[in-house]
Amino acid sequence: MTRSLSRAAVPAALLMLIVAVLGARPAAPPVDNGLARTPPMGWNSWNKFGCNVSEQLIRETADAMVATGMRDAGYQYVTIDDCWQVARAVDGTIIADSTRFPRGMKALADYVHAKGLKFGLYTDAGRKTCEGRPGSYGYEALDARTYAAWGVDYVKIDWCNSEGLDAKTQYTIFGEALAKSGRKIVFSICEWGSNQPWEWAPAVGNLWRTTGDIQDRWSSVVTLVDLNAQYWHVARPGAWNDPDMLEVGNGGMTRNEYRAHFSLWAMMAAPLIAGNDVRQMLDSTRAATDIREILLNRDVIAVDQDSLGVQGKLVQASPSELQVWVKPLADGSRAVLLFNRASVPSPITTRWRTVGVRAEKVRVRDLWQHTEQVIADPTYTALVPSHGVVMLRVWPATD
Ligand code: GLA
């Protein structure tokens, strides 16, 4: 057939063939471990406790996750971050700190499981963790088998001390090791967005950091939001952008700022990994009540955990500090966030058309006030506090 084509036509035909083949090829499939069909929810020790981790802290946190209602609201994974590990045995097996974890990781995992929760650990794909503990480079298969034997359900893998290594290659090695470990383990990639993970991580892990570390202050939240928002089109069930763990309850932001932080994470279908001292949520203080109202807000959690698995995005920013974000949801409704980044309160107005709801009348639920109304007006205005949000769920009204 090629012979019958003119010389000029050959390259063109070849090009068409290449385009057809490439175009028909499906995008790289997400990691097929069947996990994290909605963004992972849980708790991690790092933001509040840093290296000060222990068996007692993890047990008390697991107890508090049950007592506060965190578990029943969907928070599942209890993860020990850096500093639980001290050395490797002669055969290479990783050794936990026996002073801080006297009964060992298997017993701790059993305790967490008995509470109806899941157990997570941290390691590093490089030679050492960020805090200088043994890394997993060269020990990926052994570590994956060890975690599986201990009953680990979630692994966060960092990227410190990885000079000269290729991120995609190393995380792929780890992903394969976890797949062969004999246990279903959520794979959390943590290379801070420094090697364009949005391009390869969906085929390797369940979630990947898109940013550097969060800090417990407002400027950090907005920085991370703007970075993470860029990759909205990549997120899908089983594969999520991760703008880092929550700071809600750690004391560095106002109530409005923490509400905005939590709402934005839900709009972006981000993992909801609490980073506070859950034990303090049992207090009868005003601060503890505020934290419970935020972390246990089921209306907002439902937006994050929606089965459609679409990451919400910015649809209106005029002026740039007064924003409207939209996230389509599985039942045909939309979550709408009015977000005031300015330092003064301000009304924000949007049109239902702008947020993609086309109906004569809409049913609107306010996800922080927990109130509902039916509205016939094509526009909506709310006064939004400084560094605050108004979060809505909007359905076309049927009556
Ligand atoms: C890095 C990660 C953090 C945390 C620390 C632990 O900075 O990004 O989330 O895990 O390491 O050392």
Short mmCIF file of C-alpha atoms and ligand atoms in Angstrom, two decimals:
data_model
loop_
_atom_site.label_atom_id
_atom_site.label_comp_id
_atom_site.label_asym_id
_atom_site.label_seq_id
_atom_site.Cartn_x
_atom_site.Cartn_y
_atom_site.Cartn_z
CA MET A 1 0.00 0.00 0.00
CA THR A 2 2.84 2.35 0.86
CA ARG A 3 4.24 1.78 -2.61
CA SER A 4 1.17 3.26 -4.24
CA LEU A 5 1.54 6.52 -2.30
CA SER A 6 3.51 9.42 -3.77
CA ARG A 7 6.76 10.36 -1.99
CA ALA A 8 5.16 13.49 -0.54
CA ALA A 9 2.22 11.51 0.73
CA VAL A 10 4.33 8.98 2.66
CA PRO A 11 5.38 11.26 5.53
CA ALA A 12 1.84 12.63 5.77
CA ALA A 13 0.36 9.15 5.95
CA LEU A 14 2.94 8.13 8.51
CA LEU A 15 2.13 11.17 10.59
CA MET A 16 -1.58 10.37 10.44
CA LEU A 17 -0.84 6.81 11.52
CA ILE A 18 1.26 8.00 14.47
CA VAL A 19 -1.43 10.46 15.51
CA ALA A 20 -4.09 7.76 15.21
CA VAL A 21 -2.09 5.27 17.28
CA LEU A 22 -1.08 7.77 19.96
CA GLY A 23 -4.50 9.36 20.04
CA ALA A 24 -6.21 6.01 20.46
CA ARG A 25 -3.91 4.93 23.26
CA PRO A 26 -5.60 5.47 26.61
CA ALA A 27 -3.85 7.67 29.16
CA ALA A 28 -1.65 5.78 31.63
CA PRO A 29 -4.02 3.87 33.94
CA PRO A 30 -4.13 4.94 37.57
CA VAL A 31 -2.35 2.66 40.01
CA ASP A 32 -4.63 -0.33 40.11
CA ASN A 33 -4.77 -1.14 43.82
CA GLY A 34 -8.46 -0.30 44.10
CA LEU A 35 -7.75 2.02 47.05
CA ALA A 36 -8.49 5.68 47.75
CA ARG A 37 -11.56 5.82 45.50
CA THR A 38 -12.27 9.00 47.45
CA PRO A 39 -9.52 11.22 48.93
CA PRO A 40 -7.91 9.50 51.94
CA MET A 41 -9.00 10.76 55.36
CA GLY A 42 -7.13 10.29 58.59
CA TRP A 43 -4.58 11.77 60.95
CA ASN A 44 -0.80 12.16 60.82
CA SER A 45 1.60 12.98 63.65
CA TRP A 46 3.91 15.44 61.88
CA ASN A 47 2.20 18.85 61.93
CA LYS A 48 1.64 18.88 65.68
CA PHE A 49 4.18 16.46 67.13
CA GLY A 50 7.16 16.37 64.74
CA CYS A 51 9.65 13.79 66.05
CA ASN A 52 7.87 13.49 69.39
CA VAL A 53 6.01 10.30 68.44
CA SER A 54 5.35 7.29 70.67
CA GLU A 55 3.16 4.26 71.09
CA GLN A 56 1.27 6.08 73.82
CA LEU A 57 0.53 9.07 71.57
CA ILE A 58 -0.73 6.83 68.78
CA ARG A 59 -2.92 4.76 71.11
CA GLU A 60 -4.39 7.85 72.76
CA THR A 61 -4.97 9.44 69.37
CA ALA A 62 -6.76 6.34 68.09
CA ASP A 63 -8.92 6.33 71.23
CA ALA A 64 -9.69 10.03 70.73
CA MET A 65 -10.56 9.51 67.08
CA VAL A 66 -13.29 7.17 68.21
CA ALA A 67 -14.44 9.27 71.19
CA THR A 68 -14.62 12.54 69.23
CA GLY A 69 -16.52 11.02 66.32
CA MET A 70 -13.62 11.54 63.93
CA ARG A 71 -13.63 7.88 62.92
CA ASP A 72 -17.38 7.88 62.31
CA ALA A 73 -17.06 11.06 60.24
CA GLY A 74 -14.68 9.19 57.89
CA TYR A 75 -11.16 9.76 59.25
CA GLN A 76 -9.59 6.33 58.86
CA TYR A 77 -5.82 6.28 58.63
CA VAL A 78 -3.70 6.91 61.73
CA THR A 79 -0.20 7.54 60.40
CA ILE A 80 3.10 7.88 62.22
CA ASP A 81 5.32 10.30 60.29
CA ASP A 82 9.10 10.63 60.59
CA CYS A 83 11.22 9.44 63.56
CA TRP A 84 9.66 6.08 64.45
CA GLN A 85 12.63 4.20 62.94
CA VAL A 86 16.16 4.03 64.31
CA ALA A 87 18.28 1.48 62.44
CA ARG A 88 18.40 -1.59 60.23
CA ALA A 89 19.07 -5.10 61.44
CA VAL A 90 21.91 -7.16 59.96
CA ASP A 91 19.50 -8.62 57.41
CA GLY A 92 18.34 -5.10 56.50
CA THR A 93 14.98 -5.19 58.28
CA ILE A 94 13.95 -1.74 59.52
CA ILE A 95 13.89 -1.41 63.30
CA ALA A 96 11.41 0.78 65.20
CA ASP A 97 12.54 2.82 68.22
CA SER A 98 12.03 0.33 71.06
CA THR A 99 11.99 3.02 73.75
CA ARG A 100 9.17 4.95 72.13
CA PHE A 101 7.40 1.90 70.71
CA PRO A 102 8.15 -0.81 73.31
CA ARG A 103 5.54 -3.25 72.01
CA GLY A 104 6.57 -2.79 68.37
CA MET A 105 4.68 -1.81 65.24
CA LYS A 106 2.67 -5.00 64.78
CA ALA A 107 1.10 -4.64 68.24
CA LEU A 108 0.39 -0.97 67.57
CA ALA A 109 -1.22 -1.74 64.22
CA ASP A 110 -3.37 -4.38 65.94
CA TYR A 111 -4.47 -1.80 68.51
CA VAL A 112 -5.40 0.71 65.81
CA HIS A 113 -7.25 -1.94 63.81
CA ALA A 114 -9.19 -3.05 66.88
CA LYS A 115 -10.51 0.53 67.09
CA GLY A 116 -11.93 0.23 63.57
CA LEU A 117 -9.16 2.42 62.15
CA LYS A 118 -6.28 1.84 59.72
CA PHE A 119 -2.57 2.15 60.31
CA GLY A 120 -0.03 4.20 58.36
CA LEU A 121 3.73 4.68 58.41
CA TYR A 122 6.23 7.08 56.87
CA THR A 123 9.48 6.40 55.07
CA ASP A 124 11.70 8.06 52.50
CA ALA A 125 12.61 6.94 48.98
CA GLY A 126 16.13 8.27 49.47
CA ARG A 127 18.97 7.16 51.70
CA LYS A 128 17.71 8.84 54.87
CA THR A 129 14.47 10.44 56.00
CA CYS A 130 14.26 14.22 56.39
CA GLU A 131 15.12 13.76 60.08
CA GLY A 132 18.10 11.55 59.29
CA ARG A 133 16.54 8.16 60.04
CA PRO A 134 17.22 5.18 57.72
CA GLY A 135 15.63 5.67 54.29
CA SER A 136 14.26 2.94 52.05
CA TYR A 137 16.59 3.35 49.04
CA GLY A 138 17.75 -0.15 48.11
CA TYR A 139 15.37 -1.72 50.66
CA GLU A 140 12.06 -1.08 48.92
CA ALA A 141 10.96 -4.73 48.56
CA LEU A 142 12.05 -5.67 52.08
CA ASP A 143 10.38 -2.62 53.61
CA ALA A 144 7.14 -3.25 51.71
CA ARG A 145 7.12 -6.84 52.98
CA THR A 146 7.86 -5.69 56.53
CA TYR A 147 5.04 -3.13 56.46
CA ALA A 148 2.65 -5.77 55.11
CA ALA A 149 3.65 -8.17 57.90
CA TRP A 150 3.03 -5.46 60.50
CA GLY A 151 -0.42 -4.70 59.08
CA VAL A 152 0.34 -1.31 57.56
CA ASP A 153 -2.48 0.11 55.38
CA TYR A 154 -0.93 3.41 54.21
CA VAL A 155 2.63 4.50 53.46
CA LYS A 156 3.81 8.07 52.99
CA ILE A 157 7.12 8.14 51.14
CA ASP A 158 9.25 11.26 51.37
CA TRP A 159 12.07 12.51 49.13
CA CYS A 160 14.87 13.83 51.36
CA ASN A 161 18.46 12.66 50.80
CA SER A 162 17.71 11.49 47.27
CA GLU A 163 20.50 13.33 45.44
CA GLY A 164 21.20 11.78 42.03
CA LEU A 165 18.05 9.65 42.08
CA ASP A 166 15.15 9.95 39.64
CA ALA A 167 11.81 10.47 41.38
CA LYS A 168 9.61 8.66 38.88
CA THR A 169 11.97 5.66 38.82
CA GLN A 170 12.28 5.38 42.61
CA TYR A 171 8.59 5.82 43.33
CA THR A 172 7.75 3.29 40.62
CA ILE A 173 10.09 0.76 42.29
CA PHE A 174 8.27 1.40 45.57
CA GLY A 175 4.85 1.15 43.97
CA GLU A 176 5.76 -2.23 42.50
CA ALA A 177 7.15 -3.40 45.84
CA LEU A 178 3.92 -2.42 47.60
CA ALA A 179 1.87 -4.16 44.91
CA LYS A 180 3.84 -7.37 45.54
CA SER A 181 3.72 -7.05 49.34
CA GLY A 182 0.58 -9.13 49.68
CA ARG A 183 -1.34 -6.33 51.41
CA LYS A 184 -3.46 -3.47 50.07
CA ILE A 185 -1.49 -0.35 51.00
CA VAL A 186 -2.37 3.22 50.06
CA PHE A 187 0.68 4.82 48.46
CA SER A 188 1.24 8.48 49.34
CA ILE A 189 3.99 10.12 47.28
CA CYS A 190 5.70 13.07 48.98
CA GLU A 191 8.24 14.76 46.71
CA TRP A 192 6.71 18.21 47.24
CA GLY A 193 5.78 18.74 43.58
CA SER A 194 9.43 19.10 42.65
CA ASN A 195 9.50 16.59 39.76
CA GLN A 196 6.15 17.35 38.06
CA PRO A 197 4.41 14.43 39.82
CA TRP A 198 1.07 15.38 38.24
CA GLU A 199 2.57 14.01 34.99
CA TRP A 200 3.52 10.53 36.25
CA ALA A 201 2.28 9.96 39.80
CA PRO A 202 -1.35 9.09 38.88
CA ALA A 203 -0.01 5.87 37.34
CA VAL A 204 2.24 5.15 40.33
CA GLY A 205 0.56 6.17 43.60
CA ASN A 206 -2.79 7.13 45.11
CA LEU A 207 -1.86 10.69 46.07
CA TRP A 208 1.08 12.98 45.51
CA ARG A 209 2.14 16.20 47.15
CA THR A 210 1.98 19.18 44.79
CA THR A 211 3.64 21.64 47.19
CA GLY A 212 6.22 22.17 49.89
CA ASP A 213 5.28 21.77 53.54
CA ILE A 214 2.25 23.53 54.97
CA GLN A 215 2.76 26.00 57.83
CA ASP A 216 0.15 26.88 60.43
CA ARG A 217 -0.49 30.36 59.02
CA TRP A 218 -2.79 31.96 56.48
CA SER A 219 -0.15 32.92 53.89
CA SER A 220 0.84 29.25 53.63
CA VAL A 221 -2.75 28.15 52.98
CA VAL A 222 -3.24 30.55 50.07
CA THR A 223 0.15 29.69 48.58
CA LEU A 224 -0.65 25.97 48.63
CA VAL A 225 -4.15 26.54 47.25
CA ASP A 226 -2.81 28.45 44.24
CA LEU A 227 -0.22 25.75 43.50
CA ASN A 228 -2.50 22.76 43.97
CA ALA A 229 -5.39 24.31 42.01
CA GLN A 230 -3.36 24.24 38.80
CA TYR A 231 -3.60 20.46 38.48
CA TRP A 232 -7.34 20.08 38.99
CA HIS A 233 -7.73 18.15 35.73
CA VAL A 234 -5.42 15.31 36.88
CA ALA A 235 -7.34 14.22 40.00
CA ARG A 236 -9.68 11.23 39.79
CA PRO A 237 -10.81 8.31 41.96
CA GLY A 238 -7.69 6.48 43.12
CA ALA A 239 -5.33 9.37 42.26
CA TRP A 240 -5.38 12.72 44.07
CA ASN A 241 -3.42 15.95 44.24
CA ASP A 242 -2.18 16.51 47.81
CA PRO A 243 -1.65 20.11 48.99
CA ASP A 244 -0.37 18.69 52.34
CA MET A 245 -2.02 17.84 55.63
CA LEU A 246 -4.42 19.96 57.65
CA GLU A 247 -3.38 22.51 60.28
CA VAL A 248 -6.92 22.94 61.65
CA GLY A 249 -6.71 23.10 65.44
CA ASN A 250 -3.01 23.89 65.77
CA GLY A 251 -3.60 27.47 66.86
CA GLY A 252 -1.91 29.63 64.21
CA MET A 253 -5.03 30.75 62.35
CA THR A 254 -8.42 32.24 63.16
CA ARG A 255 -11.66 30.30 63.13
CA ASN A 256 -12.58 31.82 59.76
CA GLU A 257 -9.16 30.96 58.34
CA TYR A 258 -9.40 27.34 59.50
CA ARG A 259 -12.92 27.11 58.03
CA ALA A 260 -11.56 28.44 54.73
CA HIS A 261 -8.59 26.04 54.84
CA PHE A 262 -10.88 23.05 55.41
CA SER A 263 -13.43 24.19 52.81
CA LEU A 264 -10.76 24.75 50.16
CA TRP A 265 -9.27 21.30 50.78
CA ALA A 266 -12.76 19.80 50.34
CA MET A 267 -13.38 21.80 47.16
CA MET A 268 -10.06 20.53 45.77
CA ALA A 269 -10.86 16.88 46.65
CA ALA A 270 -7.71 16.93 48.74
CA PRO A 271 -6.83 14.23 51.25
CA LEU A 272 -8.21 15.27 54.66
CA ILE A 273 -5.41 14.28 57.00
CA ALA A 274 -5.88 16.02 60.34
CA GLY A 275 -2.66 17.24 61.95
CA ASN A 276 -3.84 18.43 65.37
CA ASP A 277 -3.88 16.93 68.85
CA VAL A 278 -7.14 14.99 68.56
CA ARG A 279 -7.14 14.34 72.31
CA GLN A 280 -7.72 18.06 72.93
CA MET A 281 -10.89 17.96 70.85
CA LEU A 282 -12.60 16.28 73.79
CA ASP A 283 -12.19 19.42 75.93
CA SER A 284 -15.25 21.55 76.71
CA THR A 285 -13.44 24.79 75.76
CA ARG A 286 -14.57 27.15 73.01
CA ALA A 287 -11.44 26.33 71.00
CA ALA A 288 -12.20 22.60 71.10
CA THR A 289 -15.81 23.23 70.04
CA ASP A 290 -14.63 25.29 67.07
CA ILE A 291 -12.23 22.54 65.96
CA ARG A 292 -14.95 19.89 66.24
CA GLU A 293 -17.32 22.07 64.20
CA ILE A 294 -14.74 22.26 61.44
CA LEU A 295 -13.19 18.79 61.29
CA LEU A 296 -16.54 17.07 61.87
CA ASN A 297 -18.59 19.15 59.41
CA ARG A 298 -20.28 16.36 57.50
CA ASP A 299 -21.69 18.65 54.81
CA VAL A 300 -18.17 19.78 53.90
CA ILE A 301 -16.69 16.30 54.25
CA ALA A 302 -19.37 15.01 51.83
CA VAL A 303 -18.11 17.48 49.21
CA ASP A 304 -14.55 16.22 49.62
CA GLN A 305 -15.62 12.57 49.58
CA ASP A 306 -18.06 12.83 46.67
CA SER A 307 -17.89 9.73 44.48
CA LEU A 308 -17.61 11.65 41.20
CA GLY A 309 -14.05 12.46 42.28
CA VAL A 310 -13.68 15.74 40.40
CA GLN A 311 -11.35 18.38 41.84
CA GLY A 312 -13.13 21.73 42.07
CA LYS A 313 -11.69 24.81 40.39
CA LEU A 314 -11.73 28.56 40.32
CA VAL A 315 -14.41 30.01 38.00
CA GLN A 316 -14.63 33.66 39.02
CA ALA A 317 -12.03 36.09 40.37
CA SER A 318 -12.98 39.69 39.83
CA PRO A 319 -11.37 41.37 41.63
CA SER A 320 -8.75 38.68 42.13
CA GLU A 321 -9.18 38.50 45.90
CA LEU A 322 -12.92 37.75 45.71
CA GLN A 323 -13.22 34.28 44.28
CA VAL A 324 -15.83 31.69 43.34
CA TRP A 325 -14.90 28.02 43.14
CA VAL A 326 -17.04 25.14 41.84
CA LYS A 327 -16.95 21.37 42.30
CA PRO A 328 -19.42 19.17 40.41
CA LEU A 329 -20.91 16.35 42.50
CA ALA A 330 -22.25 12.90 41.71
CA ASP A 331 -25.94 13.70 42.29
CA GLY A 332 -25.88 16.54 39.74
CA SER A 333 -25.53 19.26 42.34
CA ARG A 334 -22.54 21.57 42.67
CA ALA A 335 -20.51 22.73 45.62
CA VAL A 336 -19.88 26.45 45.38
CA LEU A 337 -17.31 28.32 47.47
CA LEU A 338 -17.34 32.10 47.85
CA PHE A 339 -13.81 32.83 49.06
CA ASN A 340 -12.68 36.22 50.34
CA ARG A 341 -8.87 36.47 50.39
CA ALA A 342 -8.91 40.19 51.22
CA SER A 343 -8.22 41.67 54.66
CA VAL A 344 -11.70 43.20 54.92
CA PRO A 345 -15.15 41.56 54.78
CA SER A 346 -16.82 41.90 51.40
CA PRO A 347 -19.95 40.84 49.54
CA ILE A 348 -19.34 38.33 46.73
CA THR A 349 -21.94 37.97 43.99
CA THR A 350 -22.16 35.19 41.44
CA ARG A 351 -24.69 33.90 38.92
CA TRP A 352 -26.00 30.34 39.07
CA ARG A 353 -25.12 30.20 35.36
CA THR A 354 -21.47 30.96 36.21
CA VAL A 355 -21.31 27.97 38.53
CA GLY A 356 -22.97 25.73 35.95
CA VAL A 357 -26.45 25.38 37.44
CA ARG A 358 -29.08 26.14 34.80
CA ALA A 359 -32.53 26.22 36.35
CA GLU A 360 -35.32 28.71 37.00
CA LYS A 361 -35.09 27.98 40.69
CA VAL A 362 -32.32 26.47 42.77
CA ARG A 363 -32.19 24.77 46.15
CA VAL A 364 -29.25 26.10 48.14
CA ARG A 365 -27.77 24.57 51.27
CA ASP A 366 -25.32 26.62 53.30
CA LEU A 367 -22.69 24.07 54.39
CA TRP A 368 -21.49 26.04 57.44
CA GLN A 369 -24.87 27.32 58.63
CA HIS A 370 -26.63 24.02 57.74
CA THR A 371 -29.67 25.89 56.42
CA GLU A 372 -31.56 25.51 53.13
CA GLN A 373 -33.62 27.76 50.89
CA VAL A 374 -35.14 27.76 47.43
CA ILE A 375 -34.12 30.77 45.34
CA ALA A 376 -35.66 32.07 42.12
CA ASP A 377 -33.16 34.92 41.57
CA PRO A 378 -30.46 34.13 38.94
CA THR A 379 -27.79 35.78 41.08
CA TYR A 380 -26.59 35.16 44.63
CA THR A 381 -24.83 37.54 46.99
CA ALA A 382 -23.35 36.82 50.40
CA LEU A 383 -21.24 38.85 52.78
CA VAL A 384 -18.01 36.88 53.19
CA PRO A 385 -15.66 37.49 56.14
CA SER A 386 -12.05 38.41 55.56
CA HIS A 387 -9.93 35.26 54.99
CA GLY A 388 -13.23 33.42 55.07
CA VAL A 389 -15.72 31.51 53.00
CA VAL A 390 -19.38 30.91 52.37
CA MET A 391 -19.81 27.35 51.15
CA LEU A 392 -22.94 26.20 49.37
CA ARG A 393 -24.36 23.13 47.73
CA VAL A 394 -26.71 23.96 44.89
CA TRP A 395 -29.29 21.74 43.18
CA PRO A 396 -31.70 22.65 40.38
CA ALA A 397 -35.02 22.92 42.25
CA THR A 398 -37.62 20.42 41.11
CA ASP A 399 -40.81 22.06 42.43
C1 GLA B 1 9.06 16.46 54.86
C2 GLA B 1 7.59 16.21 54.52
C3 GLA B 1 6.75 16.49 55.75
C4 GLA B 1 7.19 15.59 56.89
C5 GLA B 1 8.68 15.79 57.17
C6 GLA B 1 9.20 14.76 58.14
O1 GLA B 1 9.31 17.79 55.13
O2 GLA B 1 7.19 17.02 53.45
O3 GLA B 1 5.38 16.29 55.48
O4 GLA B 1 6.93 14.25 56.55
O5 GLA B 1 9.44 15.66 55.97
O6 GLA B 1 10.57 14.90 58.36
#
